[in-house]
PDB file of C-alpha atoms in Angstrom:
ATOM      1  CA  UNK E   4       0.118   0.993  -0.058  1.00  0.00           C
ATOM      2  CA  UNK E   5       3.128   2.433   1.120  1.00  0.00           C
ATOM      3  CA  UNK E   6       4.121   1.246  -1.801  1.00  0.00           C
ATOM      4  CA  UNK E   7       2.083   2.276  -3.735  1.00  0.00           C
ATOM      5  CA  UNK E   8       1.911   6.309  -2.592  1.00  0.00           C
ATOM      6  CA  UNK E   9       5.167   6.077  -2.851  1.00  0.00           C
ATOM      7  CA  UNK E  10       4.995   5.355  -7.243  1.00  0.00           C
ATOM      8  CA  UNK E  11       2.467   7.923  -6.645  1.00  0.00           C
ATOM      9  CA  UNK E  12       3.716  10.764  -5.700  1.00  0.00           C
ATOM     10  CA  UNK E  13       7.830   9.662  -8.013  1.00  0.00           C
ATOM     11  CA  UNK E  14       5.703   8.682 -10.613  1.00  0.00           C
ATOM     12  CA  UNK E  15       4.244  13.248 -10.095  1.00  0.00           C
ATOM     13  CA  UNK E  16       1.105  11.747 -10.889  1.00  0.00           C
ATOM     14  CA  UNK E  17      -2.492  14.065  -9.332  1.00  0.00           C
ATOM     15  CA  UNK E  18      -5.226  14.152  -7.993  1.00  0.00           C
ATOM     16  CA  UNK E  19      -7.306  12.490 -10.400  1.00  0.00           C
ATOM     17  CA  UNK E  20      -5.052  10.716 -12.315  1.00  0.00           C
ATOM     18  CA  UNK E  21      -5.312   7.148 -13.130  1.00  0.00           C
ATOM     19  CA  UNK E  22      -3.039   4.799 -11.414  1.00  0.00           C
ATOM     20  CA  UNK E  23      -0.769   2.824 -13.600  1.00  0.00           C
ATOM     21  CA  UNK E  24      -2.243  -1.196 -14.490  1.00  0.00           C
ATOM     22  CA  UNK E  25      -2.622  -3.733 -12.492  1.00  0.00           C
ATOM     23  CA  UNK E  26      -0.268  -6.117 -14.804  1.00  0.00           C
ATOM     24  CA  UNK E  27       2.512  -3.359 -14.271  1.00  0.00           C
ATOM     25  CA  UNK E  28       2.107  -3.003 -11.282  1.00  0.00           C
ATOM     26  CA  UNK E  29       2.858  -5.777  -9.777  1.00  0.00           C
ATOM     27  CA  UNK E  30       4.833  -6.580 -12.605  1.00  0.00           C
ATOM     28  CA  UNK E  31       6.543  -3.691 -10.574  1.00  0.00           C
ATOM     29  CA  UNK E  32       7.147  -4.265  -7.196  1.00  0.00           C
ATOM     30  CA  UNK E  33       7.079  -8.239  -7.946  1.00  0.00           C
ATOM     31  CA  UNK E  34       3.954  -9.865  -5.678  1.00  0.00           C
ATOM     32  CA  UNK E  35       0.335 -11.035  -7.615  1.00  0.00           C
ATOM     33  CA  UNK E  36      -2.174  -9.676  -7.851  1.00  0.00           C
ATOM     34  CA  UNK E  37      -3.917 -10.548  -4.955  1.00  0.00           C
ATOM     35  CA  UNK E  38      -2.106  -8.634  -2.821  1.00  0.00           C
ATOM     36  CA  UNK E  39      -2.128  -6.153  -5.262  1.00  0.00           C
ATOM     37  CA  UNK E  40      -6.063  -5.894  -4.260  1.00  0.00           C
ATOM     38  CA  UNK E  41      -5.811  -6.003  -1.168  1.00  0.00           C
ATOM     39  CA  UNK E  42      -3.787  -2.771  -0.912  1.00  0.00           C
ATOM     40  CA  UNK E  43      -5.763  -1.314  -3.828  1.00  0.00           C
ATOM     41  CA  UNK E  44      -8.653  -1.679  -0.764  1.00  0.00           C
ATOM     42  CA  UNK E  45      -7.672  -0.407   2.664  1.00  0.00           C
ATOM     43  CA  UNK E  46      -6.584   2.551  -0.479  1.00  0.00           C
ATOM     44  CA  UNK E  47     -10.939   2.828  -1.810  1.00  0.00           C
ATOM     45  CA  UNK E  48     -11.606   2.115   1.729  1.00  0.00           C
ATOM     46  CA  UNK E  49      -9.972   4.580   3.333  1.00  0.00           C
ATOM     47  CA  UNK E  50     -10.983   7.905   0.441  1.00  0.00           C
ATOM     48  CA  UNK E  51      -7.829   7.732  -1.802  1.00  0.00           C
ATOM     49  CA  UNK E  52      -8.665   5.652  -4.731  1.00  0.00           C
ATOM     50  CA  UNK E  53     -11.413   5.260  -7.031  1.00  0.00           C
ATOM     51  CA  UNK E  54     -12.530   2.161  -9.175  1.00  0.00           C
ATOM     52  CA  UNK E  55     -14.246   2.715 -12.655  1.00  0.00           C
ATOM     53  CA  UNK E  56     -15.507  -0.630 -13.565  1.00  0.00           C
ATOM     54  CA  UNK E  57     -13.578  -1.391 -16.795  1.00  0.00           C
ATOM     55  CA  UNK E  58     -10.983   2.013 -17.861  1.00  0.00           C
ATOM     56  CA  UNK E  59      -8.848   1.175 -13.781  1.00  0.00           C
ATOM     57  CA  UNK E  60      -8.057   2.800 -10.775  1.00  0.00           C
ATOM     58  CA  UNK E  61      -8.640   6.667 -10.644  1.00  0.00           C
ATOM     59  CA  UNK E  62      -7.213   9.026  -7.797  1.00  0.00           C
ATOM     60  CA  UNK E  63      -9.671  10.731  -5.613  1.00  0.00           C
ATOM     61  CA  UNK E  64     -10.549  14.494  -6.691  1.00  0.00           C
ATOM     62  CA  UNK E  65      -9.344  16.938  -4.387  1.00  0.00           C
ATOM     63  CA  UNK E  66      -9.581  21.207  -5.499  1.00  0.00           C
ATOM     64  CA  UNK E  67      -7.021  23.522  -5.335  1.00  0.00           C
ATOM     65  CA  UNK E  68      -8.807  24.699  -1.931  1.00  0.00           C
ATOM     66  CA  UNK E  69      -7.291  21.387  -1.230  1.00  0.00           C
ATOM     67  CA  UNK E  70      -3.712  23.100  -1.046  1.00  0.00           C
ATOM     68  CA  UNK E  71      -2.274  22.516  -4.977  1.00  0.00           C
ATOM     69  CA  UNK E  72       1.274  22.855  -3.046  1.00  0.00           C
ATOM     70  CA  UNK E  73       0.607  19.826  -1.506  1.00  0.00           C
ATOM     71  CA  UNK E  74       2.153  16.852  -2.890  1.00  0.00           C
ATOM     72  CA  UNK E  75      -0.422  14.640  -4.245  1.00  0.00           C
ATOM     73  CA  UNK E  76      -0.341  11.924  -1.711  1.00  0.00           C
ATOM     74  CA  UNK E  77      -1.592  14.755   0.783  1.00  0.00           C
ATOM     75  CA  UNK E  78      -4.145  16.429  -1.031  1.00  0.00           C
ATOM     76  CA  UNK E  79      -5.694  13.177  -1.144  1.00  0.00           C
ATOM     77  CA  UNK E  80      -5.969  12.300   2.321  1.00  0.00           C
ATOM     78  CA  UNK E  81      -6.014  15.827   3.417  1.00  0.00           C
ATOM     79  CA  UNK E  82      -9.886  15.733   0.445  1.00  0.00           C
ATOM     80  CA  UNK E  83     -10.805  12.320   2.429  1.00  0.00           C
ATOM     81  CA  UNK E  84      -9.651  13.420   6.001  1.00  0.00           C
ATOM     82  CA  UNK E  85     -12.511  16.088   4.777  1.00  0.00           C
ATOM     83  CA  UNK E  86     -15.542  14.379   4.422  1.00  0.00           C
ATOM     84  CA  UNK E  87     -14.400  12.286   7.129  1.00  0.00           C
ATOM     85  CA  UNK E  88     -14.757  15.461   9.547  1.00  0.00           C
ATOM     86  CA  UNK E  89     -17.902  16.079   8.818  1.00  0.00           C
ATOM     87  CA  UNK E  90     -19.268  12.317   8.595  1.00  0.00           C
ATOM     88  CA  UNK E  91     -17.483  12.868  12.689  1.00  0.00           C
ATOM     89  CA  UNK E  92     -19.363  15.882  12.901  1.00  0.00           C
ATOM     90  CA  UNK E  93     -22.279  14.995  12.163  1.00  0.00           C
ATOM     91  CA  UNK E  94     -22.675  11.976  14.494  1.00  0.00           C
ATOM     92  CA  UNK E  95     -20.307  12.979  16.919  1.00  0.00           C
ATOM     93  CA  UNK E  96     -22.965  15.945  17.497  1.00  0.00           C
ATOM     94  CA  UNK E  97     -26.104  13.498  18.770  1.00  0.00           C
ATOM     95  CA  UNK E  98     -23.629  11.702  20.056  1.00  0.00           C
ATOM     96  CA  UNK E  99     -22.409  14.215  23.046  1.00  0.00           C
ATOM     97  CA  UNK E 100     -26.745  15.382  23.247  1.00  0.00           C
ATOM     98  CA  UNK E 101     -26.757  11.054  24.334  1.00  0.00           C
ATOM     99  CA  UNK E 102     -24.271  11.291  25.944  1.00  0.00           C
ATOM    100  CA  UNK E 103     -25.850  14.137  28.376  1.00  0.00           C
ATOM    101  CA  UNK E 104     -28.953  12.300  28.913  1.00  0.00           C
ATOM    102  CA  UNK E 105     -27.027   9.116  29.536  1.00  0.00           C
ATOM    103  CA  UNK E 106     -23.870   9.358  30.991  1.00  0.00           C
ATOM    104  CA  UNK E 107     -24.325   8.483  34.525  1.00  0.00           C
ATOM    105  CA  UNK E 108     -21.952  10.201  37.568  1.00  0.00           C
ATOM    106  CA  UNK E 109     -18.660   7.782  37.009  1.00  0.00           C
ATOM    107  CA  UNK E 110     -17.845   8.408  33.748  1.00  0.00           C
ATOM    108  CA  UNK E 111     -18.924  12.053  33.808  1.00  0.00           C
ATOM    109  CA  UNK E 112     -15.478  12.519  35.799  1.00  0.00           C
ATOM    110  CA  UNK E 113     -14.143   9.884  33.904  1.00  0.00           C
ATOM    111  CA  UNK E 114     -14.790  12.639  30.347  1.00  0.00           C
ATOM    112  CA  UNK E 115     -13.269  14.864  33.201  1.00  0.00           C
ATOM    113  CA  UNK E 116     -10.223  13.066  33.771  1.00  0.00           C
ATOM    114  CA  UNK E 117      -9.301  12.269  30.024  1.00  0.00           C
ATOM    115  CA  UNK E 118     -10.056  15.904  28.779  1.00  0.00           C
ATOM    116  CA  UNK E 119      -7.198  17.247  31.551  1.00  0.00           C
ATOM    117  CA  UNK E 120      -4.506  13.911  30.652  1.00  0.00           C
ATOM    118  CA  UNK E 121      -4.923  14.743  25.737  1.00  0.00           C
ATOM    119  CA  UNK E 122      -0.864  14.939  25.336  1.00  0.00           C
ATOM    120  CA  UNK E 123      -0.390  12.446  21.944  1.00  0.00           C
ATOM    121  CA  UNK E 124      -3.352  10.876  19.518  1.00  0.00           C
ATOM    122  CA  UNK E 125      -4.371   8.483  21.576  1.00  0.00           C
ATOM    123  CA  UNK E 126      -5.590  10.587  24.543  1.00  0.00           C
ATOM    124  CA  UNK E 127      -8.074  12.944  22.054  1.00  0.00           C
ATOM    125  CA  UNK E 128      -8.781   8.889  20.870  1.00  0.00           C
ATOM    126  CA  UNK E 129      -9.259   7.842  24.064  1.00  0.00           C
ATOM    127  CA  UNK E 130     -11.874  11.128  24.895  1.00  0.00           C
ATOM    128  CA  UNK E 131     -14.448  10.935  22.275  1.00  0.00           C
ATOM    129  CA  UNK E 132     -15.329   7.147  22.127  1.00  0.00           C
ATOM    130  CA  UNK E 133     -15.521   7.643  26.278  1.00  0.00           C
ATOM    131  CA  UNK E 134     -18.332  10.505  24.980  1.00  0.00           C
ATOM    132  CA  UNK E 135     -19.806   8.104  22.637  1.00  0.00           C
ATOM    133  CA  UNK E 136     -19.940   5.285  25.893  1.00  0.00           C
ATOM    134  CA  UNK E 137     -21.311   7.788  27.674  1.00  0.00           C
ATOM    135  CA  UNK E 138     -24.206   6.526  25.683  1.00  0.00           C
ATOM    136  CA  UNK E 139     -24.348   2.651  26.520  1.00  0.00           C
ATOM    137  CA  UNK E 140     -25.140   2.290  22.346  1.00  0.00           C
ATOM    138  CA  UNK E 141     -22.264  -0.311  21.827  1.00  0.00           C
ATOM    139  CA  UNK E 142     -22.877   0.240  17.736  1.00  0.00           C
ATOM    140  CA  UNK E 143     -22.354   4.570  17.882  1.00  0.00           C
ATOM    141  CA  UNK E 144     -19.493   3.896  19.944  1.00  0.00           C
ATOM    142  CA  UNK E 145     -18.627   2.041  17.101  1.00  0.00           C
ATOM    143  CA  UNK E 146     -19.185   4.093  14.487  1.00  0.00           C
ATOM    144  CA  UNK E 147     -16.671   7.042  16.773  1.00  0.00           C
ATOM    145  CA  UNK E 148     -14.537   5.028  16.765  1.00  0.00           C
ATOM    146  CA  UNK E 149     -13.691   3.375  14.029  1.00  0.00           C
ATOM    147  CA  UNK E 150     -15.069   7.215  11.866  1.00  0.00           C
ATOM    148  CA  UNK E 151     -10.999   8.327  14.064  1.00  0.00           C
ATOM    149  CA  UNK E 152      -8.658   5.583  14.025  1.00  0.00           C
ATOM    150  CA  UNK E 153      -9.687   6.337  10.281  1.00  0.00           C
ATOM    151  CA  UNK E 154      -8.661  10.404  10.773  1.00  0.00           C
ATOM    152  CA  UNK E 155      -5.571   8.781  11.774  1.00  0.00           C
ATOM    153  CA  UNK E 156      -4.058   5.418   9.274  1.00  0.00           C
ATOM    154  CA  UNK E 157      -4.904   9.521   7.049  1.00  0.00           C
ATOM    155  CA  UNK E 158      -2.359  10.923   8.961  1.00  0.00           C
ATOM    156  CA  UNK E 159      -4.756  13.683  10.139  1.00  0.00           C
ATOM    157  CA  UNK E 160      -1.704  14.953  13.097  1.00  0.00           C
ATOM    158  CA  UNK E 161       0.417  14.773  10.344  1.00  0.00           C
ATOM    159  CA  UNK E 162      -1.022  18.020   8.870  1.00  0.00           C
ATOM    160  CA  UNK E 163      -1.334  20.429  12.188  1.00  0.00           C
ATOM    161  CA  UNK E 164       1.144  23.075  12.377  1.00  0.00           C
ATOM    162  CA  UNK E 165       0.073  24.365  15.316  1.00  0.00           C
ATOM    163  CA  UNK E 166       2.930  23.704  18.080  1.00  0.00           C
ATOM    164  CA  UNK E 167      -0.183  24.989  20.874  1.00  0.00           C
ATOM    165  CA  UNK E 168      -2.440  22.481  19.683  1.00  0.00           C
ATOM    166  CA  UNK E 169      -3.082  19.962  22.226  1.00  0.00           C
ATOM    167  CA  UNK E 170      -3.130  22.689  24.166  1.00  0.00           C
ATOM    168  CA  UNK E 171      -6.133  24.136  22.014  1.00  0.00           C
ATOM    169  CA  UNK E 172      -8.177  20.102  21.947  1.00  0.00           C
ATOM    170  CA  UNK E 173      -7.591  19.768  25.309  1.00  0.00           C
ATOM    171  CA  UNK E 174      -9.560  23.410  26.369  1.00  0.00           C
ATOM    172  CA  UNK E 175     -12.412  22.233  24.041  1.00  0.00           C
ATOM    173  CA  UNK E 176     -12.148  18.367  25.400  1.00  0.00           C
ATOM    174  CA  UNK E 177     -12.515  20.408  28.813  1.00  0.00           C
ATOM    175  CA  UNK E 178     -15.304  22.557  27.482  1.00  0.00           C
ATOM    176  CA  UNK E 179     -16.991  19.105  25.732  1.00  0.00           C
ATOM    177  CA  UNK E 180     -16.932  16.716  29.129  1.00  0.00           C
ATOM    178  CA  UNK E 181     -18.447  20.099  31.086  1.00  0.00           C
ATOM    179  CA  UNK E 182     -21.262  20.701  29.640  1.00  0.00           C
ATOM    180  CA  UNK E 183     -21.741  16.544  29.509  1.00  0.00           C
ATOM    181  CA  UNK E 184     -21.516  17.077  33.365  1.00  0.00           C
ATOM    182  CA  UNK E 185     -23.716  19.105  32.599  1.00  0.00           C
ATOM    183  CA  UNK E 186     -26.359  18.074  31.269  1.00  0.00           C
ATOM    184  CA  UNK E 187     -26.732  20.453  28.893  1.00  0.00           C
ATOM    185  CA  UNK E 188     -26.953  18.638  25.737  1.00  0.00           C
ATOM    186  CA  UNK E 189     -27.542  22.216  23.329  1.00  0.00           C
ATOM    187  CA  UNK E 190     -23.944  22.831  24.940  1.00  0.00           C
ATOM    188  CA  UNK E 191     -22.636  19.886  23.768  1.00  0.00           C
ATOM    189  CA  UNK E 192     -23.370  19.222  20.576  1.00  0.00           C
ATOM    190  CA  UNK E 193     -22.129  23.259  19.607  1.00  0.00           C
ATOM    191  CA  UNK E 194     -18.881  22.655  21.489  1.00  0.00           C
ATOM    192  CA  UNK E 195     -18.711  19.016  18.836  1.00  0.00           C
ATOM    193  CA  UNK E 196     -19.572  21.192  15.833  1.00  0.00           C
ATOM    194  CA  UNK E 197     -16.284  24.351  17.100  1.00  0.00           C
ATOM    195  CA  UNK E 198     -13.932  21.247  17.937  1.00  0.00           C
ATOM    196  CA  UNK E 199     -14.270  19.442  14.881  1.00  0.00           C
ATOM    197  CA  UNK E 200     -15.130  22.806  12.616  1.00  0.00           C
ATOM    198  CA  UNK E 201     -11.918  24.332  14.066  1.00  0.00           C
ATOM    199  CA  UNK E 202      -9.811  21.020  13.044  1.00  0.00           C
ATOM    200  CA  UNK E 203     -11.171  21.575   9.426  1.00  0.00           C
ATOM    201  CA  UNK E 204      -9.887  25.357   9.234  1.00  0.00           C
ATOM    202  CA  UNK E 205      -6.770  23.817  10.161  1.00  0.00           C
ATOM    203  CA  UNK E 206      -6.256  22.064   7.241  1.00  0.00           C
ATOM    204  CA  UNK E 207      -8.089  24.463   5.138  1.00  0.00           C
ATOM    205  CA  UNK E 208      -7.487  28.315   6.410  1.00  0.00           C
ATOM    206  CA  UNK E 209      -9.747  30.875   4.818  1.00  0.00           C
ATOM    207  CA  UNK E 210      -6.257  31.782   2.821  1.00  0.00           C
ATOM    208  CA  UNK E 211      -5.487  29.032   0.539  1.00  0.00           C
ATOM    209  CA  UNK E 212      -8.941  27.903  -0.300  1.00  0.00           C
TER     210      UNK E 212
END
């Protein structure tokens, strides 16, 4: 999979361009087509490739607003991250509202601890999953985890340039935890939306859109 993306960069392919054929890539990498198709499957699940039956496989489209100064790999990753953030915003705002209704006192205390402990991506994942756990709905927990893990696979954190980003995220997590502890569903939803919208603004600064 990484070899395919490295080839994309080496050949100067751009979003929307077709990849070399399976036969060419199989010969180039010295692997079977089945192994190659498994790699393609992972890339498609991440939204980086699309398959057109009878035509071939193409890098996903990415508009100029996604940052034309980036390499092709970063361009398609950032475009996919935008989709993930949109889905997370829709899902996690509703999850936060339900968490306000269903959280236990122990879960509220745990959220406060996790919010203050944010030092890494793993801590970030733990907090968002803990919010989902407050709903006591295993499907919502799974969906939140899957989307956050997908963002990690797309190297979202590598696109942050602000050295104070963790401090900003920690303050936002603490505000979300406080709203859930207070069972203020409107505030919790709004704070989650602001939190994820700010992440999008980091990836797509106004001057670059």
